[in-house]
Every structure is written in C-alpha cells, then in structure tokens.
mmCIF file of C-alpha atoms and ligand atoms in Angstrom:
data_model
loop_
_atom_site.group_PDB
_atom_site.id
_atom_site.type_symbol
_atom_site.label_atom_id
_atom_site.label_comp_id
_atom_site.label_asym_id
_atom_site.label_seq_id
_atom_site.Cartn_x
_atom_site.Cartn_y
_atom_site.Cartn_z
ATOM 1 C CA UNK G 232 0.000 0.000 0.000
ATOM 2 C CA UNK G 233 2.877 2.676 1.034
ATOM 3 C CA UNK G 234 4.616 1.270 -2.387
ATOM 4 C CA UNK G 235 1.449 2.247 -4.395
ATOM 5 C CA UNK G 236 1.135 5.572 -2.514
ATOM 6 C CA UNK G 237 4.471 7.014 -3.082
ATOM 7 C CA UNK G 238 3.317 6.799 -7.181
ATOM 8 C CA UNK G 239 0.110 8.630 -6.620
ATOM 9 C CA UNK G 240 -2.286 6.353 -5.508
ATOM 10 C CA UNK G 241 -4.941 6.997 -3.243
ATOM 11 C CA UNK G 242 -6.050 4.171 -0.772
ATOM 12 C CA UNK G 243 -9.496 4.611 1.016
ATOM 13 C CA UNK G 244 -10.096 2.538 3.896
ATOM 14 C CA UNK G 245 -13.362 1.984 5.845
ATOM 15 C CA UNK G 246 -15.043 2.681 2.359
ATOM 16 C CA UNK G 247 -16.901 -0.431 0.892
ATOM 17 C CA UNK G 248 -17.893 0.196 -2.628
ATOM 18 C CA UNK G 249 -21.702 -0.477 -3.257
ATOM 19 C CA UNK G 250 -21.432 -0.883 -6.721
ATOM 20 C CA UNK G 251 -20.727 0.208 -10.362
ATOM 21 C CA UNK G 252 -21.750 3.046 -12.519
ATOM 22 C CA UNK G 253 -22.038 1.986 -16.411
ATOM 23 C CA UNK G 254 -22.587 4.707 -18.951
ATOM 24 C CA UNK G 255 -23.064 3.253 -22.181
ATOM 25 C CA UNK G 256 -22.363 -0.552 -21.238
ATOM 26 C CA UNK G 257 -19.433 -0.037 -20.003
ATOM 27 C CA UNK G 258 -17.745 1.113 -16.816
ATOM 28 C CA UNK G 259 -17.592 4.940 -15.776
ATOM 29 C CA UNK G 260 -17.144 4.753 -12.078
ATOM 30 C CA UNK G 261 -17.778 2.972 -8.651
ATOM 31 C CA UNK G 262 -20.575 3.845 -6.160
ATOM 32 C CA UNK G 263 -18.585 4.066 -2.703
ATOM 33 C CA UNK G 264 -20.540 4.635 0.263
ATOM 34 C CA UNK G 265 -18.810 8.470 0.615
ATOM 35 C CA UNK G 266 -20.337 8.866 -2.646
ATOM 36 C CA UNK G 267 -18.701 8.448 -6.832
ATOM 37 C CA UNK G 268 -15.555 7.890 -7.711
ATOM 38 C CA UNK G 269 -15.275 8.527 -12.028
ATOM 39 C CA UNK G 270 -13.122 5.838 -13.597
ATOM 40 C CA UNK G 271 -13.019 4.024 -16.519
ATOM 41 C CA UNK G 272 -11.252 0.946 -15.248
ATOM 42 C CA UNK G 273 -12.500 -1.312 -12.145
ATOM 43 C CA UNK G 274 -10.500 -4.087 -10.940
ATOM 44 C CA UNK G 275 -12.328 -6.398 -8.461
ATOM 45 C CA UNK G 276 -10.767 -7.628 -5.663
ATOM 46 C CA UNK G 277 -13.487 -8.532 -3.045
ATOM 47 C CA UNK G 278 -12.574 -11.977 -2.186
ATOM 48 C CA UNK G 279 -15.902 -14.047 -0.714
ATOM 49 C CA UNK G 280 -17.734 -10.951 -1.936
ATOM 50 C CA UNK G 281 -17.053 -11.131 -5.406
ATOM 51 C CA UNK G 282 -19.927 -12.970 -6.491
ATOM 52 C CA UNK G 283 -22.596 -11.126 -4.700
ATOM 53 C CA UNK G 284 -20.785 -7.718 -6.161
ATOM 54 C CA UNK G 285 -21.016 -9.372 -9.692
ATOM 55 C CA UNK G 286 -24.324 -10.935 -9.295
ATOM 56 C CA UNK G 287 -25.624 -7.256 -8.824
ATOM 57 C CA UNK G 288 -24.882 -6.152 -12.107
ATOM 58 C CA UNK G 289 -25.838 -9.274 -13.476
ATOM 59 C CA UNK G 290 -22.655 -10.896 -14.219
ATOM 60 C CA UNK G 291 -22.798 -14.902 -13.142
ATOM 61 C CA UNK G 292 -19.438 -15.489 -11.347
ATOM 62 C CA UNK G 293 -19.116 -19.199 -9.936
ATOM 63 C CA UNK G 294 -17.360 -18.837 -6.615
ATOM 64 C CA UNK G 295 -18.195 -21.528 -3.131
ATOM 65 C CA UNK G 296 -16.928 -20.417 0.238
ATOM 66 C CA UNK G 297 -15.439 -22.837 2.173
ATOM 67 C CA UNK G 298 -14.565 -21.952 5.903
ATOM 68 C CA UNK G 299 -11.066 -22.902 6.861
ATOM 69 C CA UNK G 300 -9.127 -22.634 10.001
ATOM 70 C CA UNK G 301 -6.074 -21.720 11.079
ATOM 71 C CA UNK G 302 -4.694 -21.698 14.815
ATOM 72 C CA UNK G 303 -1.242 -20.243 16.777
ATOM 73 C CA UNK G 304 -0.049 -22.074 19.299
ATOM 74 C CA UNK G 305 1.772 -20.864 22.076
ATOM 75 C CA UNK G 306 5.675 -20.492 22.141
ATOM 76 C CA UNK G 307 7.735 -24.218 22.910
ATOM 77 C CA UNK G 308 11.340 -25.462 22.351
ATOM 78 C CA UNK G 309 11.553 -25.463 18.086
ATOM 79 C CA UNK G 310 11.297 -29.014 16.592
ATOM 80 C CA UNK G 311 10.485 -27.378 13.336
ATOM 81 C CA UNK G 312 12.813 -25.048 11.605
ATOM 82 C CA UNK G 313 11.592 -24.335 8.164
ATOM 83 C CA UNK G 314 7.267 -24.247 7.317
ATOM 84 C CA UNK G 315 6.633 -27.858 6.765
ATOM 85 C CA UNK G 316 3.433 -29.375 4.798
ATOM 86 C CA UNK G 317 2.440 -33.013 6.326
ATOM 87 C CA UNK G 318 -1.250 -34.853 5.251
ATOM 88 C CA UNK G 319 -1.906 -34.360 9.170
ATOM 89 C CA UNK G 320 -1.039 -30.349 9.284
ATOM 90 C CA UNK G 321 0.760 -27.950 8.136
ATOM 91 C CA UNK G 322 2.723 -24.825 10.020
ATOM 92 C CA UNK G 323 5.596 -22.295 9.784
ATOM 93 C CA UNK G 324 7.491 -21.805 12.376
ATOM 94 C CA UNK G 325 7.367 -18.128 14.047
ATOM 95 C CA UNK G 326 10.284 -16.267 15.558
ATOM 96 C CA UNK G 327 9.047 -15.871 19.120
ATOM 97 C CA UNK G 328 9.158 -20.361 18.655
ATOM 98 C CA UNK G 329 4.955 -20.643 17.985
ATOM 99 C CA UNK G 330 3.817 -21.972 14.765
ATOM 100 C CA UNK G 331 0.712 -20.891 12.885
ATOM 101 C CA UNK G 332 -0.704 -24.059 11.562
ATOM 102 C CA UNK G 333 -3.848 -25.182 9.401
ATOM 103 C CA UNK G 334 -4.903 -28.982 8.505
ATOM 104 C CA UNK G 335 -4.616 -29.356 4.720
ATOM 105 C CA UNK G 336 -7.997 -29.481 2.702
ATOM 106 C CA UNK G 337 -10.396 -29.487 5.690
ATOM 107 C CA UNK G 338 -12.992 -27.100 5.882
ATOM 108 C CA UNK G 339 -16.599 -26.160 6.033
ATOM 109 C CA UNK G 340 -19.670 -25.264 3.742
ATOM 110 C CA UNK G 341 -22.766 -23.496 4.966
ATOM 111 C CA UNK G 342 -24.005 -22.847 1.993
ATOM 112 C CA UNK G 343 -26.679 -19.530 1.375
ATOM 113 C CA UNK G 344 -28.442 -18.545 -1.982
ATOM 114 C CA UNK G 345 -25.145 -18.777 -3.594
ATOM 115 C CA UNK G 346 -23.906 -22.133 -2.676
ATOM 116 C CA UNK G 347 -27.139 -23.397 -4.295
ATOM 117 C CA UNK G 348 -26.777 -20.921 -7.489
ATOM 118 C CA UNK G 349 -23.662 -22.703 -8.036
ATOM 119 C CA UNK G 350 -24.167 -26.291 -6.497
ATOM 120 C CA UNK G 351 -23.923 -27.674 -10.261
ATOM 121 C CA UNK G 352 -20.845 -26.299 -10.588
ATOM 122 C CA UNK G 353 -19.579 -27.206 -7.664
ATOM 123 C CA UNK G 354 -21.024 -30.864 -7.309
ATOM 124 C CA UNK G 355 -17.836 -32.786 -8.591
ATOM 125 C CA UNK G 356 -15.489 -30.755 -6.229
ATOM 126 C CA UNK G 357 -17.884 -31.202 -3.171
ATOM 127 C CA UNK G 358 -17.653 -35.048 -3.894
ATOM 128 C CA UNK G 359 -13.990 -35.759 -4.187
ATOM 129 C CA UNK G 360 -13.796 -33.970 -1.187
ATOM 130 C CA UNK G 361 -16.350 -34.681 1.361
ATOM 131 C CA UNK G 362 -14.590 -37.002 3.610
ATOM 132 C CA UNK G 363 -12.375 -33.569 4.355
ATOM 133 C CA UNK G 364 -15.617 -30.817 4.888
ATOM 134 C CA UNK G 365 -18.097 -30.497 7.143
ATOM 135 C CA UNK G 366 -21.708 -29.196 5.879
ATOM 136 C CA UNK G 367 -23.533 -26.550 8.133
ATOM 137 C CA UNK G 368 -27.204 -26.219 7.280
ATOM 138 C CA UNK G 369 -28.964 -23.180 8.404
ATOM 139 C CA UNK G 370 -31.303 -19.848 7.191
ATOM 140 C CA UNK G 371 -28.407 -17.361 8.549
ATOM 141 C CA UNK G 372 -26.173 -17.319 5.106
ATOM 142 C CA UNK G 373 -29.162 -16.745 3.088
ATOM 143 C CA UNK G 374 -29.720 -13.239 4.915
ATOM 144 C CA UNK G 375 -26.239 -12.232 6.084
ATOM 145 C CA UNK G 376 -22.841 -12.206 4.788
ATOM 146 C CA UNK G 377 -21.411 -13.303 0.859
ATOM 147 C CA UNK G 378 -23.959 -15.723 0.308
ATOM 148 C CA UNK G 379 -27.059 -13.869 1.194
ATOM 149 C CA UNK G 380 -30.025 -13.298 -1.329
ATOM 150 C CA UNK G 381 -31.318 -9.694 -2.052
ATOM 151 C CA UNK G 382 -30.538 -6.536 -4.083
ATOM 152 C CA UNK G 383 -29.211 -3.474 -3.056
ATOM 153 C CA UNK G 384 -29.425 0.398 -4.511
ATOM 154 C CA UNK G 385 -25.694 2.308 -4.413
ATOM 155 C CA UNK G 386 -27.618 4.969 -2.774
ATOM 156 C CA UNK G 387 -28.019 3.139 0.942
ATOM 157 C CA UNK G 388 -26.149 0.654 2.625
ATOM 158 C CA UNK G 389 -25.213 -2.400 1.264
ATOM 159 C CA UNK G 390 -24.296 -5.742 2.530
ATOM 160 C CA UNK G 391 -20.238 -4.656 2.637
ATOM 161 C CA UNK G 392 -21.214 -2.321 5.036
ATOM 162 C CA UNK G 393 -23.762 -4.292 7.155
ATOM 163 C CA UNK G 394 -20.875 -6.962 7.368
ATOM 164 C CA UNK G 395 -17.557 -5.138 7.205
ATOM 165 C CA UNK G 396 -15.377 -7.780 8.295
ATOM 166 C CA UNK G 397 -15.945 -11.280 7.502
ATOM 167 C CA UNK G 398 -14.950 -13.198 10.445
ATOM 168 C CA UNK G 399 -16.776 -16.895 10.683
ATOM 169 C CA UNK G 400 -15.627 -19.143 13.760
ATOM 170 C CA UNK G 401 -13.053 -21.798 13.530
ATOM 171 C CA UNK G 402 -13.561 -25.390 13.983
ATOM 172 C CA UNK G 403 -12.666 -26.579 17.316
ATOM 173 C CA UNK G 404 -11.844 -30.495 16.061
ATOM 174 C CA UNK G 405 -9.821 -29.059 13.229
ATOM 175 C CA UNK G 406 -7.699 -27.387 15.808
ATOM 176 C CA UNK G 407 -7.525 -30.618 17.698
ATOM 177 C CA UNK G 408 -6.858 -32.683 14.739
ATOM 178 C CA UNK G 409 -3.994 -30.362 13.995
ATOM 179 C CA UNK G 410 -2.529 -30.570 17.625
ATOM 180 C CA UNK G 411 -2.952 -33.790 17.868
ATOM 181 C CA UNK G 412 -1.018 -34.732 14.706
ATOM 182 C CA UNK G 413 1.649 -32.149 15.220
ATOM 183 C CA UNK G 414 1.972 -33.711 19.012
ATOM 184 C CA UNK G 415 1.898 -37.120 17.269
ATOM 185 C CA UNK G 416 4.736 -36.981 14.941
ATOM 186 C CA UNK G 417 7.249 -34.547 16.697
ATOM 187 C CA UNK G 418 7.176 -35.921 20.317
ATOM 188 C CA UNK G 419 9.216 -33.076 21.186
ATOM 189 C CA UNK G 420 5.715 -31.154 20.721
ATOM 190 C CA UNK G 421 4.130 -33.200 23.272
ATOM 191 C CA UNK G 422 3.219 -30.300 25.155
ATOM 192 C CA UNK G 423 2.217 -28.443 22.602
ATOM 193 C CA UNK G 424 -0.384 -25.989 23.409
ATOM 194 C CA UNK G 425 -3.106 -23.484 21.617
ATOM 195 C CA UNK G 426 -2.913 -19.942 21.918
ATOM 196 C CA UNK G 427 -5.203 -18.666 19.330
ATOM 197 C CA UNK G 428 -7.720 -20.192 16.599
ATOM 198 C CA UNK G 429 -9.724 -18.246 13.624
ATOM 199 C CA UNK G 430 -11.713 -18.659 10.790
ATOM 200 C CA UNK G 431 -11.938 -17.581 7.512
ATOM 201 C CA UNK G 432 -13.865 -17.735 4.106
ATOM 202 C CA UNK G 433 -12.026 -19.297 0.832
ATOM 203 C CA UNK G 434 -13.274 -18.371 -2.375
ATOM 204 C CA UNK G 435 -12.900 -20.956 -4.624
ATOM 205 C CA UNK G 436 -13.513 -21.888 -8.510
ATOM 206 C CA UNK G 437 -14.660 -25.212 -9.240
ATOM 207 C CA UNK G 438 -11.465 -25.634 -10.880
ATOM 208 C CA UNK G 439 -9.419 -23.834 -8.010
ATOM 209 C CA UNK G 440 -7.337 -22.043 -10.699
ATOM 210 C CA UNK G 441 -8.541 -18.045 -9.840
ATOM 211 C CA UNK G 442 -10.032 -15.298 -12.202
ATOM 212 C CA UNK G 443 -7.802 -12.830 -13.166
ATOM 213 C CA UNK G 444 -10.157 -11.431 -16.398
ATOM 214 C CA UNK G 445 -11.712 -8.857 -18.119
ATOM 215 C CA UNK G 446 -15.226 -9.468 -18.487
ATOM 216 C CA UNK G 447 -16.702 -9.167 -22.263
ATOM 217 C CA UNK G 448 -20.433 -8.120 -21.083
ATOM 218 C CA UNK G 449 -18.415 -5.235 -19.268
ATOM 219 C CA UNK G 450 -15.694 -3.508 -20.617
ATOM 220 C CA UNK G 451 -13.604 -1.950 -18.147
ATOM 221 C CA UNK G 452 -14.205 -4.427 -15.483
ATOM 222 C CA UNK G 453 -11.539 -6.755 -14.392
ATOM 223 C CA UNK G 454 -12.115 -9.380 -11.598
ATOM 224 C CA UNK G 455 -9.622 -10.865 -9.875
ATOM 225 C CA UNK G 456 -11.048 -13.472 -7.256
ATOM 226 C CA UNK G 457 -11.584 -17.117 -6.997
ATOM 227 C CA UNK G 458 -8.265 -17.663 -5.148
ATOM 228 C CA UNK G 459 -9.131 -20.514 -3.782
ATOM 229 C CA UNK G 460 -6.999 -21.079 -0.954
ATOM 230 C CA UNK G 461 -3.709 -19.781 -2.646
ATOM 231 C CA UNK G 462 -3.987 -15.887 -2.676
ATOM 232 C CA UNK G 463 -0.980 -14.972 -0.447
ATOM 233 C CA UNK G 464 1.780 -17.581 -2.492
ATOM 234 C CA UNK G 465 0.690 -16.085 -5.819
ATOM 235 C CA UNK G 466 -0.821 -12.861 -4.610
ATOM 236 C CA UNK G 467 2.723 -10.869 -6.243
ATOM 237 C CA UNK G 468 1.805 -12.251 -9.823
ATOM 238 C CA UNK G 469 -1.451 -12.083 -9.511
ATOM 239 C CA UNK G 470 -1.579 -8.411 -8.840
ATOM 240 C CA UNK G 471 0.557 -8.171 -11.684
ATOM 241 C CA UNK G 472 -1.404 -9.737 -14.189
ATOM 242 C CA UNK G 473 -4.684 -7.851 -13.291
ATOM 243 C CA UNK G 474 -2.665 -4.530 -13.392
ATOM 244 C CA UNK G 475 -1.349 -5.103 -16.798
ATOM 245 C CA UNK G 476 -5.188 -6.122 -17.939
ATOM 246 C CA UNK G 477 -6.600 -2.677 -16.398
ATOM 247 C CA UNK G 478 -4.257 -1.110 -18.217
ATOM 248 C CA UNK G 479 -4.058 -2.755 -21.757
ATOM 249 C CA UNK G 480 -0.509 -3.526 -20.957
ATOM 250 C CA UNK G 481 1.402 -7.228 -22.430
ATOM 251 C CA UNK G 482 0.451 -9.638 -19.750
ATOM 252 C CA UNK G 483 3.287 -10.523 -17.853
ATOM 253 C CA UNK G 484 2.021 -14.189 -18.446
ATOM 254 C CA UNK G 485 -0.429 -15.821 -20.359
ATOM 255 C CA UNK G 486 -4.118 -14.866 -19.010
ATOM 256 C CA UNK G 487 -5.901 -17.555 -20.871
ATOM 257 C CA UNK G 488 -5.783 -20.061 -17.560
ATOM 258 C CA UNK G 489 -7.278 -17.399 -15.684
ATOM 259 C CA UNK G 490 -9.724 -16.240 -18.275
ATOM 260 C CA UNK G 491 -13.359 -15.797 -16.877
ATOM 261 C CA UNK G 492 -15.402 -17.197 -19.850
ATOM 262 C CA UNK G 493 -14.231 -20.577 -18.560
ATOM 263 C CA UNK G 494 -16.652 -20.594 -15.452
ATOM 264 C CA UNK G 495 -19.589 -19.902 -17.770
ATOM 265 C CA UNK G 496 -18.892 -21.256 -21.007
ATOM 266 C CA UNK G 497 -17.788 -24.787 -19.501
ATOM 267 C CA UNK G 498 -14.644 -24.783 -21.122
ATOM 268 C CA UNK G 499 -11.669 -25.667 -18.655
ATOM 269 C CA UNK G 500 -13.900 -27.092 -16.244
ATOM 270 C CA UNK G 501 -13.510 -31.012 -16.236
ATOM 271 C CA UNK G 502 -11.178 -31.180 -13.389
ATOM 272 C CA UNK G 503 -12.339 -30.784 -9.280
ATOM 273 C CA UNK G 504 -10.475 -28.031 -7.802
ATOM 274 C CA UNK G 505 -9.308 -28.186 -3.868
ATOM 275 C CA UNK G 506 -11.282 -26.529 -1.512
HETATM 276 C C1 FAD Q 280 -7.522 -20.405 7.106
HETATM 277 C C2 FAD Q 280 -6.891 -19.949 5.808
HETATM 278 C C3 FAD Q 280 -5.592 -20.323 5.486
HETATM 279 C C4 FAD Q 280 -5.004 -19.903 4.293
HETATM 280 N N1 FAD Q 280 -3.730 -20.286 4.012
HETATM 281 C C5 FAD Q 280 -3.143 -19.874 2.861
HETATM 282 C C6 FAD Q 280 -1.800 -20.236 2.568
HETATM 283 O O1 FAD Q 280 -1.129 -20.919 3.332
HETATM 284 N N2 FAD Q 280 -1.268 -19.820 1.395
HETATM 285 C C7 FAD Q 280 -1.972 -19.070 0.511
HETATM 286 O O2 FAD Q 280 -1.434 -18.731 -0.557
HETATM 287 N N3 FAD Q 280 -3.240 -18.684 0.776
HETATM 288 C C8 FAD Q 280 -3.851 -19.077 1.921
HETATM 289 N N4 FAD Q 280 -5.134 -18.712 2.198
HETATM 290 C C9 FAD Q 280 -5.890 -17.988 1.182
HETATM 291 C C10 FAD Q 280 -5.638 -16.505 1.195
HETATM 292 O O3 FAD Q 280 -5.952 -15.986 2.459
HETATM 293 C C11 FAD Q 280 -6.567 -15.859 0.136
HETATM 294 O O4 FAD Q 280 -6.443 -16.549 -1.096
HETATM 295 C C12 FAD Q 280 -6.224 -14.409 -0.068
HETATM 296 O O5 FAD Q 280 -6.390 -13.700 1.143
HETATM 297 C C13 FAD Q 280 -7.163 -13.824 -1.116
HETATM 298 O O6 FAD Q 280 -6.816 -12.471 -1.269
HETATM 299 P P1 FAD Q 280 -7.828 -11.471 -1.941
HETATM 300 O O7 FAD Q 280 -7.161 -10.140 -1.892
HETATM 301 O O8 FAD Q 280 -8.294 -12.011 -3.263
HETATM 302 O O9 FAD Q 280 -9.137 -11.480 -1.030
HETATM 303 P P2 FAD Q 280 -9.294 -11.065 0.494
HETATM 304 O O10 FAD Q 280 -8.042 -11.269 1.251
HETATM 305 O O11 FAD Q 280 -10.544 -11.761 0.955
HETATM 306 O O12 FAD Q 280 -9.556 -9.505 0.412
HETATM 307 C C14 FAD Q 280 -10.743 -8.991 -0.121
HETATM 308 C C15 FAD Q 280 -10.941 -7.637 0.529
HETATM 309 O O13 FAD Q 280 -11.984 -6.944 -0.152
HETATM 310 C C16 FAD Q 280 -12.783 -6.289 0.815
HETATM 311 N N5 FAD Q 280 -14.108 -6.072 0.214
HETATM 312 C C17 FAD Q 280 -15.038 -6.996 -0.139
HETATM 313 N N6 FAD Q 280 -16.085 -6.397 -0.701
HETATM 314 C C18 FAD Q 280 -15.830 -5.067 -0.701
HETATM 315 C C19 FAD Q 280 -16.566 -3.927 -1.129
HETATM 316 N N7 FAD Q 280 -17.759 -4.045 -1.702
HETATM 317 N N8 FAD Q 280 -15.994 -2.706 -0.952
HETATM 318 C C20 FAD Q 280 -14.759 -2.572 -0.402
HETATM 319 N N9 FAD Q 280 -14.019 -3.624 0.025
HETATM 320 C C21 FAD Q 280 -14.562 -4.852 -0.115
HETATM 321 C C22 FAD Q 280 -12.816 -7.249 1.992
HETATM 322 O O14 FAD Q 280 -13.200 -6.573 3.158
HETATM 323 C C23 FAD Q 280 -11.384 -7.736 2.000
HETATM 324 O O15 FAD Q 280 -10.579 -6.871 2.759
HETATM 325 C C24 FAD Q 280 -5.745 -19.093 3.391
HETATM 326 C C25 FAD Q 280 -7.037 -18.702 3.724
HETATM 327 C C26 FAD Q 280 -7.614 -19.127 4.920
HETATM 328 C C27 FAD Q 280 -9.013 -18.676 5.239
#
C-alpha cells in the first residue's frame, strides 16, 4: 500500500464500494458509500464478496466459500525449523518459537443462496472432497454475509457495510486434529499448546485455478477473485497480471488459464479443484 502511494495512488479505507456506474455498457465509475468515484477501469478484488458484487450487475461469477481454520499455538522449544506441509497439518514456524498451523484441505460449507446458485458447478469438487468438509445447514447465510439473497441500490447501505469484516468461527476439532497430529509426529511437541484459533472464508472456482479477467459483457471491469486457498503464495503475480489487464498492458504471463469465460462457457472445467 505505502509502495502504491508514493506513485500517486490513493487508498481509502473503511469505504466499501456499493457498486458500479455503467454509462453506455461499459464502466464509468464505482458507487462508494462516501459517494462516486469517475473511472473508466475497475479491478475487483473482493474476495468471498465477489460474487454477490457481480451478481448485482448481473454478471454470473461461480465462486463456493469454504470456511477454513487456522490456529497459533503458544511459544515451545523449536522441533520445526523451516514451514513444513504433512497430510496431518501444516505450520511455519514463528520467531518468538509458535507456529501458525492449518490442517490441509479441511474445511466447512454453509451454503446460502449462492452455494445453491452454483451447487452444479460445484457438485464434482464437493464429492472428491467430502470425507475432508463439514456441511452446516442453516437460514443465517441466506440473509447475512457473501452468500445472502437480495438486491441493493448504491444509494443506501449495502451488505459490505452491514458486514464489514468477515470473520466466521473456527472449527474446534480441526484445531484438535492439527494438535494432535503435530503432538503425534514430533514428540518433542508433546506439550504443545493453543494460543489462538480463527476462521476464515475461501473463495474458490470449481477448478481452483482463480479469475484474473476482463469481463466481455463489461468492458472496463476486471475481476480478480476465486483464489481458492492460494492468494498470499501467488498474490505478487497475480496483482501483476490484473494490473497489466486494467491497463491494456502485455500480460506478464499468459491470461488464458485465468480467463473468466471458462466458469460460464464450460470450457476448462472437467477437473475438481481443492477446496
Ligand atoms: C484459514 C486460511 C488459510 C489460508 N492459508 C493460505 C496459505 O497458506 N497460502 C496461501 O497462498 N493462501 C492461503 N489462504 C488464502 C488466502 O488468504 C486468500 O487466497 C487471499 O487472502 C485472497 O486475497 P484477496 O485479496 O483475493 O481477497 P481477500 O483477502 O478476501 O480480500 C478482499 C478484501 O476486499 C474487501 N471487500 C469486499 N467487498 C468489498 C466492497 N464491496 N468494498 C470494499 N471492500 C470490499 C474485503 O473486506 C477484504 O478486505 C488461506 C485462507 C484461509 C481462510
């Protein structure tokens, strides 16, 4: 952010944008909620949200939530020097001798209006990998949060503001599991202790490969979303690339993987992603 503001930019915080403004089928500005910023180029970046943001202006946009968990534990003698990735858990180690930790592919769905727009979609995923999620049925999601139902106008709240920060609980046996395998195969951890657990929402594709794309229907528009649990390894290229497509530069790779016509034309779409 302090990189992008010492070449001019201009970083609003607090500010949820409601929507877009289109002159002429194309993009001329975004509704914030301190009122209209003019622009002719939108990229967006509003992870779990992205859908619902699209779905407003009537662009389909494929993307399941999956709740994952992560944990800190406290501080102990270090049995593991360097981040390590096991089936039973995976962790870096911290300086102060904690590690952050998560358990590899286990999560949970509780799905709203969007999680059955998109169950289709999402059906072969959701199969190769239920042994590894647990489903949450309830009425909540489909009236709060990214998967709720309803339409807004850019002239009174929306949902970004209703729900500024996304913050579902964590899983209490996933943080167990975790323990329990790190305690398991470093006996050195055997007294191994939690400090801190949290939840959060992954936006996924059904193909877990993200959407860095223009969208035809909407010149101007560029999405960039559908990380599906691997936004902070490629988040430096992935900036990139949607950069260089707001601004009609040569892709710094080749977009066509990442290409948004994939999640509604089919094409691309024959493998299950992770989630
Ligand atoms: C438990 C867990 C573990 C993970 N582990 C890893 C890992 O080890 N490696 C890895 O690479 N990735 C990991 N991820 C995934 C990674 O966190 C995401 O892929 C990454 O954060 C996605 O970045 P993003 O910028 O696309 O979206 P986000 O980080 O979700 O940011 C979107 C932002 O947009 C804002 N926003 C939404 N709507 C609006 C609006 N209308 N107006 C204004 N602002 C809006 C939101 O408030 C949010 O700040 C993990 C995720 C979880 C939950």
């Amino acid at each position: 952010m302090i990189g992008a503001q010492k070449h001019g930019a201009l970083v609003f915080q607090q500010c949820a944008v409601r929507g877009l403004d289109i002159a002429a089928g194309r993009v001329s500005g975004v509704w914030t909620e301190r009122g209209l910023i003019k622009t002719s180029r939108v990229i967006c970046a509003a992870g779990a949200w992205t859908s619902m943001f699209c779905r407003r202006h009537g662009i389909d946009l494929p993307l399941g939530n999956v709740i994952g968990t992560a944990f800190r534990t406290q501080p102990i003698e270090q049995a593991i020097a360097m981040p390590l990735y096991t089936p039973g858990f995976a962790c870096r180690p911290q300086l102060d001798g904690s590690y952050t930790v998560s358990v590899s592919g286990r999560g949970r769905l509780e799905p709203g209006a969007q999680g059955l727009r998109y169950a289709r979609q999402f059906y072969p995923t959701f199969k190769s990998r239920r042994k590894n999620l647990t489903l949450n049925l309830g009425i909540t999601p489909f009236f709060n949060g990214p998967e709720a139902m309803g339409r807004w106008e850019f002239d009174r709240m929306s949902p970004f503001e209703r729900m500024r920060i996304l913050d579902p609980a964590a899983d209490a046996h996933i943080v167990e599991e975790g323990l329990a395998a790190m305690r398991r195969e470093y006996p050195a951890l055997a007294n191994l202790k939690l400090a801190q657990s949290w939840g959060g929402m992954i936006d996924s594709t059904p193909d877990a490969i993200p959407v860095i794309s223009t969208v035809a229907k909407l010149p101007g528009l560029v999405l960039s979303a559908g990380y599906s649990a691997h936004g902070f390894g490629i988040g430096p290229g992935a900036g990139r690339l949607a950069a260089d497509l707001a601004t009609d530069a040569t892709p710094i790779v080749d977009p066509r993987p990442y290409r948004y016509s994939r999640l509604v034309d089919g094409s691309g779409l024959e493998t299950p992603g992770m989630m």
